[in-house]
PDB file of C-alpha atoms and ligand atoms in Angstrom:
ATOM      1  CA  MET A   1     -56.126 -69.825 -12.187  1.00 96.00           C
ATOM      2  CA  ILE A   2     -58.131 -68.552  -9.472  1.00 98.00           C
ATOM      3  CA  ARG A   3     -61.158 -70.457  -8.613  1.00 98.00           C
ATOM      4  CA  ASP A   4     -64.436 -69.631  -7.205  1.00 97.00           C
ATOM      5  CA  ILE A   5     -64.598 -70.434  -3.481  1.00 98.00           C
ATOM      6  CA  VAL A   6     -67.684 -72.337  -2.532  1.00 97.00           C
ATOM      7  CA  ILE A   7     -69.464 -70.801   0.296  1.00 96.00           C
ATOM      8  CA  TYR A   8     -71.516 -72.779   2.876  1.00 96.00           C
ATOM      9  CA  GLY A   9     -74.592 -74.089   1.865  1.00 94.00           C
ATOM     10  CA  GLU A  10     -73.138 -75.753  -1.042  1.00 95.00           C
ATOM     11  CA  PRO A  11     -73.435 -79.806  -0.505  1.00 96.00           C
ATOM     12  CA  VAL A  12     -69.669 -80.485  -1.657  1.00 98.00           C
ATOM     13  CA  LEU A  13     -68.604 -79.010   1.618  1.00 98.00           C
ATOM     14  CA  ARG A  14     -70.323 -81.693   3.309  1.00 98.00           C
ATOM     15  CA  THR A  15     -68.774 -84.485   1.272  1.00 98.00           C
ATOM     16  CA  LYS A  16     -66.128 -86.660   2.344  1.00 98.00           C
ATOM     17  CA  GLY A  17     -63.132 -86.394  -0.347  1.00 98.00           C
ATOM     18  CA  LYS A  18     -62.134 -89.295  -2.485  1.00 98.00           C
ATOM     19  CA  GLN A  19     -58.403 -90.589  -2.184  1.00 98.00           C
ATOM     20  CA  ILE A  20     -56.183 -89.578  -4.818  1.00 98.00           C
ATOM     21  CA  GLU A  21     -54.832 -92.543  -6.378  1.00 97.00           C
ATOM     22  CA  ASP A  22     -52.861 -90.693  -9.403  1.00 97.00           C
ATOM     23  CA  ILE A  23     -50.815 -87.691  -8.911  1.00 97.00           C
ATOM     24  CA  ASP A  24     -51.499 -86.601 -12.689  1.00 97.00           C
ATOM     25  CA  ASP A  25     -51.680 -83.204 -14.416  1.00 97.00           C
ATOM     26  CA  GLU A  26     -55.104 -82.420 -13.235  1.00 97.00           C
ATOM     27  CA  VAL A  27     -54.276 -82.971  -9.644  1.00 98.00           C
ATOM     28  CA  ARG A  28     -51.501 -80.813  -9.884  1.00 98.00           C
ATOM     29  CA  ALA A  29     -53.005 -78.261 -11.778  1.00 98.00           C
ATOM     30  CA  LEU A  30     -55.795 -78.007  -9.258  1.00 98.00           C
ATOM     31  CA  ALA A  31     -53.202 -77.877  -6.304  1.00 98.00           C
ATOM     32  CA  ALA A  32     -51.664 -74.787  -8.422  1.00 98.00           C
ATOM     33  CA  ASP A  33     -55.067 -73.170  -8.594  1.00 98.00           C
ATOM     34  CA  MET A  34     -55.979 -73.771  -5.026  1.00 98.00           C
ATOM     35  CA  LEU A  35     -52.620 -72.150  -3.944  1.00 98.00           C
ATOM     36  CA  GLU A  36     -53.475 -69.214  -6.103  1.00 98.00           C
ATOM     37  CA  THR A  37     -56.812 -69.028  -4.891  1.00 98.00           C
ATOM     38  CA  MET A  38     -55.972 -69.068  -1.382  1.00 98.00           C
ATOM     39  CA  TYR A  39     -53.160 -66.488  -1.495  1.00 97.00           C
ATOM     40  CA  GLU A  40     -55.420 -64.168  -3.366  1.00 97.00           C
ATOM     41  CA  ALA A  41     -58.268 -64.574  -0.589  1.00 97.00           C
ATOM     42  CA  ASN A  42     -55.401 -64.213   2.114  1.00 95.00           C
ATOM     43  CA  GLY A  43     -56.181 -67.480   3.364  1.00 96.00           C
ATOM     44  CA  VAL A  44     -53.709 -69.822   5.477  1.00 97.00           C
ATOM     45  CA  GLY A  45     -55.561 -72.986   4.259  1.00 98.00           C
ATOM     46  CA  LEU A  46     -57.863 -74.240   1.503  1.00 98.00           C
ATOM     47  CA  ALA A  47     -59.453 -77.688   1.016  1.00 98.00           C
ATOM     48  CA  ALA A  48     -60.451 -79.310  -2.481  1.00 98.00           C
ATOM     49  CA  GLN A  49     -64.071 -79.105  -1.192  1.00 98.00           C
ATOM     50  CA  GLN A  50     -63.978 -75.141  -1.012  1.00 98.00           C
ATOM     51  CA  VAL A  51     -63.473 -75.006  -4.905  1.00 98.00           C
ATOM     52  CA  GLY A  52     -65.876 -77.570  -5.455  1.00 98.00           C
ATOM     53  CA  GLN A  53     -64.065 -80.980  -5.512  1.00 98.00           C
ATOM     54  CA  ALA A  54     -64.379 -83.880  -3.347  1.00 98.00           C
ATOM     55  CA  LEU A  55     -60.988 -85.170  -3.160  1.00 98.00           C
ATOM     56  CA  GLN A  56     -58.426 -85.599  -0.340  1.00 98.00           C
ATOM     57  CA  LEU A  57     -56.196 -82.544  -1.261  1.00 98.00           C
ATOM     58  CA  THR A  58     -55.425 -79.732   0.813  1.00 98.00           C
ATOM     59  CA  VAL A  59     -52.968 -76.529   0.795  1.00 98.00           C
ATOM     60  CA  ILE A  60     -51.631 -74.752   3.556  1.00 98.00           C
ATOM     61  CA  ASP A  61     -49.349 -71.649   4.274  1.00 98.00           C
ATOM     62  CA  VAL A  62     -48.708 -69.913   7.545  1.00 97.00           C
ATOM     63  CA  SER A  63     -45.929 -67.955   6.651  1.00 95.00           C
ATOM     64  CA  ASP A  64     -47.507 -64.522   6.722  1.00 88.00           C
ATOM     65  CA  ALA A  65     -49.221 -64.965   9.827  1.00 86.00           C
ATOM     66  CA  GLU A  66     -46.835 -63.464  12.123  1.00 80.00           C
ATOM     67  CA  SER A  67     -48.668 -62.557  14.869  1.00 87.00           C
ATOM     68  CA  ARG A  68     -49.733 -66.321  15.274  1.00 92.00           C
ATOM     69  CA  PRO A  69     -46.845 -68.504  15.629  1.00 95.00           C
ATOM     70  CA  SER A  70     -46.558 -71.919  14.403  1.00 97.00           C
ATOM     71  CA  ARG A  71     -44.097 -74.559  15.408  1.00 97.00           C
ATOM     72  CA  MET A  72     -43.126 -77.664  13.434  1.00 98.00           C
ATOM     73  CA  TRP A  73     -40.742 -80.867  13.613  1.00 98.00           C
ATOM     74  CA  LEU A  74     -39.597 -83.119  10.779  1.00 96.00           C
ATOM     75  CA  ALA A  75     -38.352 -86.291  12.203  1.00 91.00           C
ATOM     76  CA  GLY A  76     -38.368 -85.100  15.687  1.00 93.00           C
ATOM     77  CA  GLU A  77     -36.187 -82.188  14.695  1.00 97.00           C
ATOM     78  CA  GLU A  78     -37.705 -78.821  15.185  1.00 98.00           C
ATOM     79  CA  VAL A  79     -37.590 -76.811  11.908  1.00 98.00           C
ATOM     80  CA  ASP A  80     -38.558 -73.244  10.722  1.00 97.00           C
ATOM     81  CA  PRO A  81     -42.153 -73.684   9.479  1.00 97.00           C
ATOM     82  CA  THR A  82     -41.856 -70.754   6.915  1.00 96.00           C
ATOM     83  CA  GLU A  83     -39.168 -72.768   4.896  1.00 96.00           C
ATOM     84  CA  HIS A  84     -41.710 -75.589   4.635  1.00 97.00           C
ATOM     85  CA  MET A  85     -44.286 -73.744   3.069  1.00 97.00           C
ATOM     86  CA  PRO A  86     -46.581 -73.977   1.241  1.00 98.00           C
ATOM     87  CA  LEU A  87     -47.588 -77.321   2.203  1.00 98.00           C
ATOM     88  CA  VAL A  88     -49.569 -79.536  -0.393  1.00 98.00           C
ATOM     89  CA  LEU A  89     -50.979 -82.414   1.502  1.00 98.00           C
ATOM     90  CA  ILE A  90     -52.696 -85.328  -0.400  1.00 98.00           C
ATOM     91  CA  ASN A  91     -54.505 -88.066   1.546  1.00 98.00           C
ATOM     92  CA  PRO A  92     -53.545 -86.698   4.729  1.00 98.00           C
ATOM     93  CA  GLU A  93     -53.935 -88.528   8.054  1.00 98.00           C
ATOM     94  CA  VAL A  94     -53.696 -87.079  11.516  1.00 98.00           C
ATOM     95  CA  GLN A  95     -52.929 -88.041  15.084  1.00 98.00           C
ATOM     96  CA  PHE A  96     -53.937 -85.948  17.861  1.00 97.00           C
ATOM     97  CA  GLY A  97     -51.988 -84.778  20.928  1.00 96.00           C
ATOM     98  CA  ASP A  98     -53.943 -85.153  24.436  1.00 97.00           C
ATOM     99  CA  GLU A  99     -53.811 -81.587  25.140  1.00 98.00           C
ATOM    100  CA  LEU A 100     -56.508 -78.928  24.019  1.00 98.00           C
ATOM    101  CA  GLU A 101     -56.512 -75.382  23.129  1.00 96.00           C
ATOM    102  CA  LEU A 102     -58.747 -72.605  22.159  1.00 96.00           C
ATOM    103  CA  GLY A 103     -58.220 -70.545  19.448  1.00 96.00           C
ATOM    104  CA  THR A 104     -59.990 -68.085  16.798  1.00 95.00           C
ATOM    105  CA  GLU A 105     -60.710 -69.415  13.492  1.00 96.00           C
ATOM    106  CA  GLY A 106     -62.349 -68.181  10.219  1.00 96.00           C
ATOM    107  CA  CYS A 107     -63.159 -70.049   7.069  1.00 98.00           C
ATOM    108  CA  LEU A 108     -62.959 -68.879   3.550  1.00 98.00           C
ATOM    109  CA  SER A 109     -66.336 -70.699   2.782  1.00 98.00           C
ATOM    110  CA  PHE A 110     -67.955 -68.483   5.753  1.00 97.00           C
ATOM    111  CA  PRO A 111     -67.176 -64.855   4.971  1.00 94.00           C
ATOM    112  CA  GLU A 112     -66.948 -62.663   7.881  1.00 90.00           C
ATOM    113  CA  ILE A 113     -67.414 -65.464  10.499  1.00 94.00           C
ATOM    114  CA  THR A 114     -65.093 -66.054  13.123  1.00 94.00           C
ATOM    115  CA  ALA A 115     -65.289 -68.277  16.194  1.00 93.00           C
ATOM    116  CA  GLU A 116     -63.369 -69.649  19.056  1.00 94.00           C
ATOM    117  CA  ILE A 117     -62.777 -73.416  18.542  1.00 96.00           C
ATOM    118  CA  THR A 118     -61.375 -75.956  21.078  1.00 97.00           C
ATOM    119  CA  ARG A 119     -58.790 -78.478  19.137  1.00 98.00           C
ATOM    120  CA  PRO A 120     -55.635 -80.590  19.969  1.00 98.00           C
ATOM    121  CA  SER A 121     -52.824 -78.252  20.565  1.00 98.00           C
ATOM    122  CA  ARG A 122     -50.528 -80.774  18.765  1.00 98.00           C
ATOM    123  CA  VAL A 123     -50.691 -83.070  15.612  1.00 98.00           C
ATOM    124  CA  LYS A 124     -48.625 -85.763  13.922  1.00 98.00           C
ATOM    125  CA  VAL A 125     -49.492 -85.568   9.896  1.00 98.00           C
ATOM    126  CA  ALA A 126     -48.484 -88.072   7.304  1.00 98.00           C
ATOM    127  CA  ALA A 127     -49.552 -87.341   3.845  1.00 98.00           C
ATOM    128  CA  GLN A 128     -48.221 -87.500   0.323  1.00 98.00           C
ATOM    129  CA  ASP A 129     -46.790 -84.523  -1.567  1.00 97.00           C
ATOM    130  CA  LEU A 130     -47.279 -83.567  -5.147  1.00 96.00           C
ATOM    131  CA  LYS A 131     -44.385 -85.837  -6.212  1.00 96.00           C
ATOM    132  CA  GLY A 132     -46.287 -88.677  -4.651  1.00 96.00           C
ATOM    133  CA  GLU A 133     -43.556 -88.732  -1.730  1.00 97.00           C
ATOM    134  CA  ARG A 134     -44.597 -89.496   1.905  1.00 97.00           C
ATOM    135  CA  ILE A 135     -44.274 -86.511   4.194  1.00 96.00           C
ATOM    136  CA  GLU A 136     -44.251 -86.313   8.031  1.00 98.00           C
ATOM    137  CA  PHE A 137     -44.515 -83.945  10.376  1.00 98.00           C
ATOM    138  CA  GLU A 138     -45.508 -82.659  13.705  1.00 98.00           C
ATOM    139  CA  ALA A 139     -47.148 -79.137  14.533  1.00 98.00           C
ATOM    140  CA  GLU A 140     -48.167 -76.952  16.940  1.00 98.00           C
ATOM    141  CA  GLY A 141     -49.734 -73.538  17.034  1.00 97.00           C
ATOM    142  CA  LEU A 142     -51.596 -71.894  13.828  1.00 97.00           C
ATOM    143  CA  LEU A 143     -50.119 -74.727  11.777  1.00 98.00           C
ATOM    144  CA  SER A 144     -51.481 -77.659  13.758  1.00 98.00           C
ATOM    145  CA  ARG A 145     -54.822 -75.412  13.860  1.00 98.00           C
ATOM    146  CA  ALA A 146     -54.779 -75.126  10.181  1.00 98.00           C
ATOM    147  CA  VAL A 147     -54.132 -78.785   9.126  1.00 98.00           C
ATOM    148  CA  GLN A 148     -56.972 -80.090  11.610  1.00 98.00           C
ATOM    149  CA  HIS A 149     -59.314 -77.459  10.143  1.00 98.00           C
ATOM    150  CA  GLU A 150     -58.367 -78.502   6.524  1.00 98.00           C
ATOM    151  CA  VAL A 151     -58.574 -82.219   7.054  1.00 98.00           C
ATOM    152  CA  ASP A 152     -61.997 -81.791   8.747  1.00 98.00           C
ATOM    153  CA  HIS A 153     -63.067 -80.178   5.480  1.00 98.00           C
ATOM    154  CA  LEU A 154     -61.712 -83.197   3.537  1.00 98.00           C
ATOM    155  CA  ASN A 155     -64.024 -85.572   5.673  1.00 98.00           C
ATOM    156  CA  GLY A 156     -67.156 -83.088   5.266  1.00 98.00           C
ATOM    157  CA  ILE A 157     -66.620 -81.642   8.579  1.00 98.00           C
ATOM    158  CA  LEU A 158     -67.168 -77.813   9.062  1.00 98.00           C
ATOM    159  CA  PHE A 159     -65.802 -75.399  11.762  1.00 97.00           C
ATOM    160  CA  ILE A 160     -69.293 -74.478  12.989  1.00 96.00           C
ATOM    161  CA  ASP A 161     -69.710 -78.433  13.811  1.00 96.00           C
ATOM    162  CA  ARG A 162     -66.982 -77.625  16.431  1.00 96.00           C
ATOM    163  CA  MET A 163     -68.142 -74.353  17.881  1.00 94.00           C
ATOM    164  CA  SER A 164     -69.892 -74.085  21.247  1.00 92.00           C
ATOM    165  CA  SER A 165     -73.833 -74.378  21.217  1.00 92.00           C
ATOM    166  CA  ALA A 166     -74.014 -70.953  22.480  1.00 91.00           C
ATOM    167  CA  ALA A 167     -71.780 -69.740  19.464  1.00 91.00           C
ATOM    168  CA  LYS A 168     -73.860 -71.794  17.133  1.00 91.00           C
ATOM    169  CA  VAL A 169     -77.064 -70.287  18.457  1.00 92.00           C
ATOM    170  CA  SER A 170     -75.616 -66.515  18.192  1.00 92.00           C
ATOM    171  CA  LEU A 171     -74.566 -67.269  14.477  1.00 93.00           C
ATOM    172  CA  ALA A 172     -77.742 -68.929  13.556  1.00 93.00           C
ATOM    173  CA  GLY A 173     -79.124 -66.097  11.485  1.00 93.00           C
ATOM    174  CA  ARG A 174     -76.157 -65.240   9.942  1.00 93.00           C
ATOM    175  CA  LEU A 175     -75.554 -69.120   8.755  1.00 93.00           C
ATOM    176  CA  LYS A 176     -79.020 -69.127   7.560  1.00 93.00           C
ATOM    177  CA  ARG A 177     -78.367 -66.019   5.356  1.00 93.00           C
ATOM    178  CA  LEU A 178     -75.125 -67.421   3.844  1.00 92.00           C
ATOM    179  CA  ALA A 179     -76.714 -70.728   2.806  1.00 90.00           C
ATOM    180  CA  THR A 180     -79.797 -68.902   1.332  1.00 90.00           C
ATOM    181  CA  GLU A 181     -77.472 -66.572  -0.746  1.00 86.00           C
ATOM    182  CA  SER A 182     -75.164 -69.196  -1.582  1.00 81.00           C
ATOM    183  CA  LYS A 183     -77.926 -71.392  -3.360  1.00 76.00           C
ATOM    184  CA  LYS A 184     -79.440 -68.106  -5.113  1.00 76.00           C
ATOM    185  CA  ALA A 185     -75.830 -67.926  -6.494  1.00 69.00           C
TER     186      ALA A 185
HETATM  187 ZN1   ZN B 201     -62.199 -73.682   6.071  1.00 76.43          ZN
END
């Protein structure tokens, strides 16, 4: 089932997600709906907050983003990321590499807004999958960026928080309009 995507201005986007203790039918249904909703919106990632649920759950699929490559390692071995998509990450934890990288980001909760955001280029991720099994991987490129963007959502952090102050100033009017419209809706 496709769910409505929450637009900037709704308090749930600022709410830290609760840890998921039981991966039950409800969580499985939510993850399936989030994947469907993300594909329908042509996104590469979606966090539970973006469908109105403050939970530590996010879905990611970078396999269609051919112009923006990703790299992925499982147990130190480089793998083809497309063979491991989609990712459903429950209670994810990330460790960041030292090198930083600038890259373009958008967000399904901020229609038509993109910005250049600096983030660590490499991440190490540990999470549970839908079966409750522990998954660990390292990532670079778009996958790394997507994981960081989504894990931020799970902690109530939005990409506008990571924009340069100049970018934020230039977007101020549009952000205000978005927030006003989402309150009316
Ligand atoms: Zn987002």
